[in-house]
Amino acid sequence: MADQPQIYELNNGTVVVKITNYGCTITSLSVPDKNGKLADVVLGFDTVEPYVKGASPYFGCIVGRVANRIKNGKFTLNGTEYTLPINKPPNSLPGGFKGFDKRIWEVAEYKKGDKPSITFKYRSSDGEEGYPGDVSVTATYTLTSTMTMKLDMEAVPETKATPINLAQHTYWNLAGHNSGNILDHTIQIWASEMTPVDENTVPTGEIKPIKGTPFDFTAEKKVGLQVHEVGLGYDHNYVLGSGEEKLGLKRAAKLKDPSSSRVLSLWTNAPGMQFYTGNHVNGVVGKGGAVYNKHAGLCLETQGFPNAINQPNFPSVVVQPGNKYQHTMLFEFSVE
């Protein structure tokens, strides 16, 4: 069992992914462009130290036990009120002060070959960061084909019902992590509604159609086209619709960088997707000395809706003891 943070590599001869057992974090992901030239398309650091020291604004990690904001850091479940750390006043942000992203996970399995994979596991204890009950968690990253990566996240509460909502927080820049901002990327999001937020970016509970607003990405559109009309930038939960399916997953988003022709198509079984344009990234010194500033990358975090535990009309994120939370993401890379 690795009790030290280390970096592991998945390499199928085309795509190379580096992942650390500290927070199940993708530190590097290299994919070819239209000319076959590799570039690393995720923000991050060369070594594990900056992650461990807290220099990372959730770059590449898995966040939990509950991703995103919980209003006032409180919720009631089965008659008991639970209080969480208020690490982003007045709310609790992903996982608390030491969420899943700041834990060393155990490497349960590591396979090489043409479909390389790595499985991490973590046991979250009762009362950790204020949450009820012990939970066993696994996360498996697999290069399922030449240009495809799959992430399977599973969690089983052992003793008590608990909210569980895991999210993968990679910041993407398909032109290369050190290429500047992502405002020229185009994106299409398979959602016709979103959940509007209050002044503390917590959803109000409303589910709102986005047609004709700056939030509308039902047709492919430049990320930067209306970004200045939405405050600091996009940081909103999209209600994923039903569309075409693949392997039981629905289409969430298609991101494209015109300069390299790299495309990322994302598929998921989650009900929502937080679309975040790196609004708070500011002068972070990353890989190879690259400086990441505002909009240096964007996140496509499929997940349950933010603050769902306090919003009865949102899909429930509560998992009963012995039941299994399952969240799959499929990342398909291509050029077009």
Short mmCIF file of C-alpha atoms in Angstrom, two decimals:
data_model
loop_
_atom_site.label_atom_id
_atom_site.label_comp_id
_atom_site.label_asym_id
_atom_site.label_seq_id
_atom_site.Cartn_x
_atom_site.Cartn_y
_atom_site.Cartn_z
CA MET A 1 0.00 0.00 0.00
CA ALA A 2 1.47 3.33 -1.06
CA ASP A 3 1.29 5.70 1.87
CA GLN A 4 3.36 8.26 0.01
CA PRO A 5 1.99 10.32 -2.87
CA GLN A 6 3.38 8.99 -6.13
CA ILE A 7 2.70 9.54 -9.82
CA TYR A 8 1.59 6.58 -11.95
CA GLU A 9 1.42 6.43 -15.74
CA LEU A 10 -1.14 4.95 -18.13
CA ASN A 11 0.23 4.71 -21.67
CA ASN A 12 -1.37 2.90 -24.61
CA GLY A 13 1.09 4.20 -27.22
CA THR A 14 -1.16 7.10 -28.24
CA VAL A 15 -2.46 8.72 -25.06
CA VAL A 16 -0.30 9.16 -21.96
CA VAL A 17 -1.95 9.96 -18.62
CA LYS A 18 -0.20 10.65 -15.33
CA ILE A 19 -2.21 10.24 -12.15
CA THR A 20 -1.23 10.52 -8.50
CA ASN A 21 -2.75 8.63 -5.58
CA TYR A 22 -2.94 11.99 -3.81
CA GLY A 23 -6.57 12.90 -4.47
CA CYS A 24 -6.80 10.51 -7.48
CA THR A 25 -5.47 13.48 -9.41
CA ILE A 26 -4.74 13.60 -13.14
CA THR A 27 -1.51 15.61 -13.32
CA SER A 28 -0.89 15.28 -17.05
CA LEU A 29 -2.77 13.99 -20.09
CA SER A 30 -1.13 14.05 -23.51
CA VAL A 31 -3.09 13.54 -26.72
CA PRO A 32 -2.17 14.05 -30.39
CA ASP A 33 -3.37 16.96 -32.55
CA LYS A 34 -4.27 16.88 -36.27
CA ASN A 35 -0.58 16.37 -37.16
CA GLY A 36 -0.03 13.68 -34.54
CA LYS A 37 1.83 16.09 -32.29
CA LEU A 38 1.35 15.39 -28.58
CA ALA A 39 0.45 18.11 -26.10
CA ASP A 40 -0.44 17.96 -22.43
CA VAL A 41 -4.01 19.28 -22.26
CA VAL A 42 -4.63 19.55 -18.50
CA LEU A 43 -3.50 22.14 -15.97
CA GLY A 44 -1.32 20.86 -13.17
CA PHE A 45 2.11 20.52 -11.58
CA ASP A 46 5.20 18.48 -12.45
CA THR A 47 5.51 16.91 -9.00
CA VAL A 48 3.16 15.99 -6.16
CA GLU A 49 4.57 18.60 -3.76
CA PRO A 50 2.49 21.60 -4.89
CA TYR A 51 -0.71 19.53 -4.61
CA VAL A 52 0.21 18.38 -1.10
CA LYS A 53 1.14 21.93 -0.10
CA GLY A 54 -2.25 23.28 -1.21
CA ALA A 55 -1.13 25.26 -4.26
CA SER A 56 -3.76 23.63 -6.46
CA PRO A 57 -7.26 25.09 -7.03
CA TYR A 58 -8.62 21.53 -7.34
CA PHE A 59 -6.56 20.82 -10.49
CA GLY A 60 -7.37 17.34 -11.81
CA CYS A 61 -8.58 15.77 -8.58
CA ILE A 62 -11.62 13.81 -7.49
CA VAL A 63 -13.65 15.86 -5.04
CA GLY A 64 -15.93 14.37 -2.39
CA ARG A 65 -17.64 13.17 -0.27
CA VAL A 66 -19.90 15.85 -1.79
CA ALA A 67 -18.77 17.99 -4.72
CA ASN A 68 -19.70 21.63 -5.10
CA ARG A 69 -21.43 23.88 -2.60
CA ILE A 70 -23.64 22.98 0.35
CA LYS A 71 -25.59 26.00 1.55
CA ASN A 72 -24.51 27.27 4.98
CA GLY A 73 -22.62 24.00 5.43
CA LYS A 74 -25.70 22.30 6.90
CA PHE A 75 -28.11 19.54 6.01
CA THR A 76 -30.58 17.30 7.80
CA LEU A 77 -30.84 13.58 7.11
CA ASN A 78 -33.10 11.08 8.90
CA GLY A 79 -33.85 13.68 11.58
CA THR A 80 -30.22 14.53 12.37
CA GLU A 81 -28.69 17.88 11.49
CA TYR A 82 -25.14 17.68 10.19
CA THR A 83 -22.75 20.63 10.21
CA LEU A 84 -19.86 20.79 7.77
CA PRO A 85 -16.76 22.98 7.70
CA ILE A 86 -17.55 26.43 6.29
CA ASN A 87 -14.48 26.59 4.09
CA LYS A 88 -15.95 29.08 1.63
CA PRO A 89 -18.12 31.34 3.79
CA PRO A 90 -21.05 31.09 4.03
CA ASN A 91 -20.92 27.66 2.35
CA SER A 92 -19.11 24.36 2.42
CA LEU A 93 -17.11 23.73 -0.76
CA PRO A 94 -16.07 20.30 -2.09
CA GLY A 95 -15.45 17.85 0.70
CA GLY A 96 -14.50 20.31 3.44
CA PHE A 97 -11.02 21.27 4.60
CA LYS A 98 -9.57 17.85 3.84
CA GLY A 99 -11.83 16.28 1.25
CA PHE A 100 -11.13 13.26 -0.94
CA ASP A 101 -8.86 15.48 -3.08
CA LYS A 102 -6.45 15.92 -0.15
CA ARG A 103 -6.27 12.25 0.90
CA ILE A 104 -3.76 9.61 -0.08
CA TRP A 105 -5.67 6.79 -1.77
CA GLU A 106 -4.49 3.20 -1.86
CA VAL A 107 -3.52 1.71 -5.21
CA ALA A 108 -5.69 -1.42 -5.36
CA GLU A 109 -4.78 -2.50 -8.89
CA TYR A 110 -2.42 -1.27 -11.61
CA LYS A 111 -2.46 -2.91 -15.07
CA LYS A 112 -0.25 -2.25 -18.07
CA GLY A 113 -0.90 -3.41 -21.63
CA ASP A 114 -3.10 -2.11 -24.44
CA LYS A 115 -5.94 -1.24 -22.02
CA PRO A 116 -3.95 0.06 -19.07
CA SER A 117 -5.83 0.95 -15.91
CA ILE A 118 -5.33 1.95 -12.30
CA THR A 119 -7.76 1.53 -9.42
CA PHE A 120 -7.56 3.66 -6.30
CA LYS A 121 -9.49 3.06 -3.13
CA TYR A 122 -10.22 5.11 -0.05
CA ARG A 123 -12.25 4.55 3.09
CA SER A 124 -13.98 7.65 4.37
CA SER A 125 -14.77 7.34 8.07
CA ASP A 126 -17.91 8.25 9.98
CA GLY A 127 -17.83 11.94 10.94
CA GLU A 128 -15.05 12.80 8.50
CA GLU A 129 -15.51 16.46 7.55
CA GLY A 130 -18.91 16.26 9.28
CA TYR A 131 -20.44 13.55 7.08
CA PRO A 132 -22.35 10.53 8.46
CA GLY A 133 -21.16 6.93 8.23
CA ASP A 134 -18.22 4.99 6.84
CA VAL A 135 -18.00 4.90 3.04
CA SER A 136 -15.81 2.69 0.83
CA VAL A 137 -14.81 4.46 -2.36
CA THR A 138 -13.06 3.28 -5.53
CA ALA A 139 -12.00 5.14 -8.65
CA THR A 140 -10.68 3.41 -11.76
CA TYR A 141 -9.07 5.18 -14.71
CA THR A 142 -8.79 3.05 -17.87
CA LEU A 143 -7.55 3.76 -21.39
CA THR A 144 -10.32 1.73 -23.03
CA SER A 145 -9.22 2.36 -26.62
CA THR A 146 -6.62 4.32 -28.58
CA MET A 147 -8.10 7.75 -27.84
CA THR A 148 -10.56 7.07 -25.01
CA MET A 149 -10.28 7.27 -21.23
CA LYS A 150 -12.95 6.02 -18.84
CA LEU A 151 -13.35 6.89 -15.19
CA ASP A 152 -15.52 4.71 -12.98
CA MET A 153 -16.28 6.05 -9.50
CA GLU A 154 -18.09 3.88 -6.96
CA ALA A 155 -18.97 4.40 -3.32
CA VAL A 156 -20.82 2.23 -0.83
CA PRO A 157 -22.01 3.59 2.53
CA GLU A 158 -21.45 0.90 5.16
CA THR A 159 -23.39 2.07 8.20
CA LYS A 160 -25.53 5.16 7.60
CA ALA A 161 -27.30 6.93 4.77
CA THR A 162 -25.16 9.78 3.46
CA PRO A 163 -25.02 12.25 0.59
CA ILE A 164 -22.41 11.20 -1.99
CA ASN A 165 -21.55 13.26 -5.04
CA LEU A 166 -18.12 12.75 -6.56
CA ALA A 167 -16.73 14.91 -9.34
CA GLN A 168 -13.59 14.90 -11.48
CA HIS A 169 -12.17 18.43 -11.42
CA THR A 170 -9.72 18.47 -14.35
CA TYR A 171 -9.07 21.83 -16.01
CA TRP A 172 -8.86 21.28 -19.76
CA ASN A 173 -7.04 23.33 -22.37
CA LEU A 174 -7.03 21.38 -25.64
CA ALA A 175 -4.46 23.71 -27.21
CA GLY A 176 -2.02 22.66 -24.48
CA HIS A 177 -1.89 23.50 -20.78
CA ASN A 178 0.59 26.35 -21.39
CA SER A 179 -1.13 27.87 -24.44
CA GLY A 180 -3.00 30.75 -22.80
CA ASN A 181 -6.77 30.89 -22.26
CA ILE A 182 -9.65 28.73 -23.45
CA LEU A 183 -11.91 31.55 -24.69
CA ASP A 184 -11.38 30.51 -28.34
CA HIS A 185 -12.44 26.91 -27.68
CA THR A 186 -15.93 26.05 -28.84
CA ILE A 187 -18.27 24.00 -26.71
CA GLN A 188 -21.59 22.29 -27.11
CA ILE A 189 -23.47 21.18 -23.97
CA TRP A 190 -26.32 18.70 -24.15
CA ALA A 191 -28.55 20.64 -21.79
CA SER A 192 -31.49 22.97 -22.33
CA GLU A 193 -31.79 23.99 -18.66
CA MET A 194 -29.54 25.11 -15.84
CA THR A 195 -29.86 25.82 -12.13
CA PRO A 196 -29.61 29.59 -11.46
CA VAL A 197 -27.56 30.66 -8.44
CA ASP A 198 -27.74 33.23 -5.64
CA GLU A 199 -25.02 35.76 -4.77
CA ASN A 200 -23.00 32.98 -3.09
CA THR A 201 -23.24 30.83 -6.25
CA VAL A 202 -25.57 28.34 -4.56
CA PRO A 203 -28.53 27.20 -6.69
CA THR A 204 -31.82 28.87 -5.78
CA GLY A 205 -33.71 25.63 -6.43
CA GLU A 206 -35.13 26.85 -9.71
CA ILE A 207 -34.58 24.93 -12.95
CA LYS A 208 -34.49 27.40 -15.80
CA PRO A 209 -34.54 27.10 -19.61
CA ILE A 210 -31.44 28.67 -21.17
CA LYS A 211 -32.63 29.21 -24.74
CA GLY A 212 -31.48 32.58 -26.04
CA THR A 213 -29.39 33.41 -22.95
CA PRO A 214 -25.58 33.61 -22.61
CA PHE A 215 -25.81 30.18 -20.94
CA ASP A 216 -27.14 28.54 -24.10
CA PHE A 217 -24.63 26.08 -25.58
CA THR A 218 -27.20 23.77 -27.19
CA ALA A 219 -25.45 24.59 -30.47
CA GLU A 220 -21.65 24.77 -30.68
CA LYS A 221 -20.49 28.21 -29.56
CA LYS A 222 -17.27 29.97 -28.65
CA VAL A 223 -16.66 29.86 -24.90
CA GLY A 224 -15.60 33.51 -24.87
CA LEU A 225 -18.47 34.84 -26.98
CA GLN A 226 -20.68 35.88 -24.05
CA VAL A 227 -18.48 35.01 -21.06
CA HIS A 228 -18.38 38.68 -20.01
CA GLU A 229 -22.17 38.71 -19.68
CA VAL A 230 -22.16 36.18 -16.84
CA GLY A 231 -20.18 37.91 -14.10
CA LEU A 232 -16.73 36.43 -13.50
CA GLY A 233 -17.40 33.71 -16.05
CA TYR A 234 -19.26 30.41 -16.19
CA ASP A 235 -19.52 28.45 -12.96
CA HIS A 236 -22.93 26.88 -13.34
CA ASN A 237 -24.66 23.53 -13.18
CA TYR A 238 -26.27 22.36 -16.41
CA VAL A 239 -29.21 19.93 -16.34
CA LEU A 240 -28.12 17.22 -18.75
CA GLY A 241 -30.90 16.19 -21.11
CA SER A 242 -31.62 12.87 -22.66
CA GLY A 243 -29.94 12.47 -25.98
CA GLU A 244 -27.99 9.83 -27.79
CA GLU A 245 -26.50 7.16 -25.57
CA LYS A 246 -23.29 5.17 -25.63
CA LEU A 247 -22.60 2.28 -23.24
CA GLY A 248 -25.53 3.45 -21.13
CA LEU A 249 -24.04 6.95 -20.87
CA LYS A 250 -25.53 10.17 -22.20
CA ARG A 251 -23.72 12.86 -24.06
CA ALA A 252 -22.68 15.78 -21.84
CA ALA A 253 -20.38 18.06 -23.82
CA LYS A 254 -18.16 18.43 -26.86
CA LEU A 255 -15.17 20.73 -26.51
CA LYS A 256 -13.03 21.75 -29.46
CA ASP A 257 -9.85 23.76 -29.90
CA PRO A 258 -9.69 25.31 -33.39
CA SER A 259 -5.89 25.79 -33.38
CA SER A 260 -4.97 22.12 -32.86
CA SER A 261 -8.28 20.58 -34.04
CA ARG A 262 -8.33 18.52 -30.82
CA VAL A 263 -11.80 17.51 -29.67
CA LEU A 264 -13.00 16.11 -26.35
CA SER A 265 -16.41 14.45 -26.24
CA LEU A 266 -17.67 13.72 -22.75
CA TRP A 267 -20.28 11.09 -21.85
CA THR A 268 -21.69 10.45 -18.37
CA ASN A 269 -24.47 8.88 -16.33
CA ALA A 270 -24.68 11.88 -13.96
CA PRO A 271 -27.71 14.23 -13.99
CA GLY A 272 -25.76 17.49 -14.08
CA MET A 273 -22.52 19.09 -15.21
CA GLN A 274 -20.77 22.04 -13.60
CA PHE A 275 -19.28 24.12 -16.41
CA TYR A 276 -16.50 26.25 -14.91
CA THR A 277 -14.23 28.55 -16.90
CA GLY A 278 -11.37 28.83 -14.38
CA ASN A 279 -12.53 32.23 -13.19
CA HIS A 280 -10.46 32.19 -10.00
CA VAL A 281 -7.19 30.88 -11.42
CA ASN A 282 -4.67 33.63 -10.86
CA GLY A 283 -0.90 33.42 -11.37
CA VAL A 284 -0.54 29.74 -10.50
CA VAL A 285 2.89 28.49 -11.58
CA GLY A 286 2.39 25.06 -13.10
CA LYS A 287 4.19 22.50 -15.25
CA GLY A 288 7.41 23.64 -16.87
CA GLY A 289 7.03 27.06 -15.24
CA ALA A 290 3.83 27.84 -17.18
CA VAL A 291 1.78 30.53 -15.45
CA TYR A 292 -1.94 29.81 -15.32
CA ASN A 293 -4.22 32.82 -15.18
CA LYS A 294 -7.96 33.42 -15.41
CA HIS A 295 -9.62 31.14 -18.02
CA ALA A 296 -6.39 29.12 -18.50
CA GLY A 297 -8.52 26.00 -18.47
CA LEU A 298 -12.13 24.92 -18.11
CA CYS A 299 -13.82 22.19 -16.09
CA LEU A 300 -16.57 19.84 -17.21
CA GLU A 301 -17.57 18.29 -13.91
CA THR A 302 -20.41 15.82 -14.29
CA GLN A 303 -22.13 15.35 -10.94
CA GLY A 304 -25.36 15.58 -8.96
CA PHE A 305 -26.78 19.08 -8.64
CA PRO A 306 -25.05 21.46 -6.20
CA ASN A 307 -26.73 21.70 -2.77
CA ALA A 308 -29.08 18.87 -3.81
CA ILE A 309 -29.13 17.64 -0.20
CA ASN A 310 -31.07 20.82 0.70
CA GLN A 311 -33.24 21.00 -2.43
CA PRO A 312 -36.05 18.42 -2.44
CA ASN A 313 -36.86 19.11 -6.11
CA PHE A 314 -33.28 18.23 -7.25
CA PRO A 315 -32.37 14.58 -7.93
CA SER A 316 -31.39 13.03 -4.59
CA VAL A 317 -27.71 12.49 -3.80
CA VAL A 318 -28.47 10.37 -0.71
CA VAL A 319 -27.20 6.78 -0.84
CA GLN A 320 -28.55 4.17 1.59
CA PRO A 321 -26.22 1.76 3.44
CA GLY A 322 -25.26 -1.19 1.25
CA ASN A 323 -26.41 0.57 -1.92
CA LYS A 324 -23.85 1.60 -4.49
CA TYR A 325 -23.20 5.06 -5.89
CA GLN A 326 -21.94 4.70 -9.47
CA HIS A 327 -20.65 7.54 -11.61
CA THR A 328 -18.99 6.92 -14.96
CA MET A 329 -17.34 9.42 -17.28
CA LEU A 330 -16.09 8.63 -20.77
CA PHE A 331 -13.56 11.02 -22.32
CA GLU A 332 -13.29 10.55 -26.09
CA PHE A 333 -10.49 12.43 -27.82
CA SER A 334 -10.40 13.01 -31.57
CA VAL A 335 -9.40 15.55 -34.20
CA GLU A 336 -11.73 17.24 -36.65
#
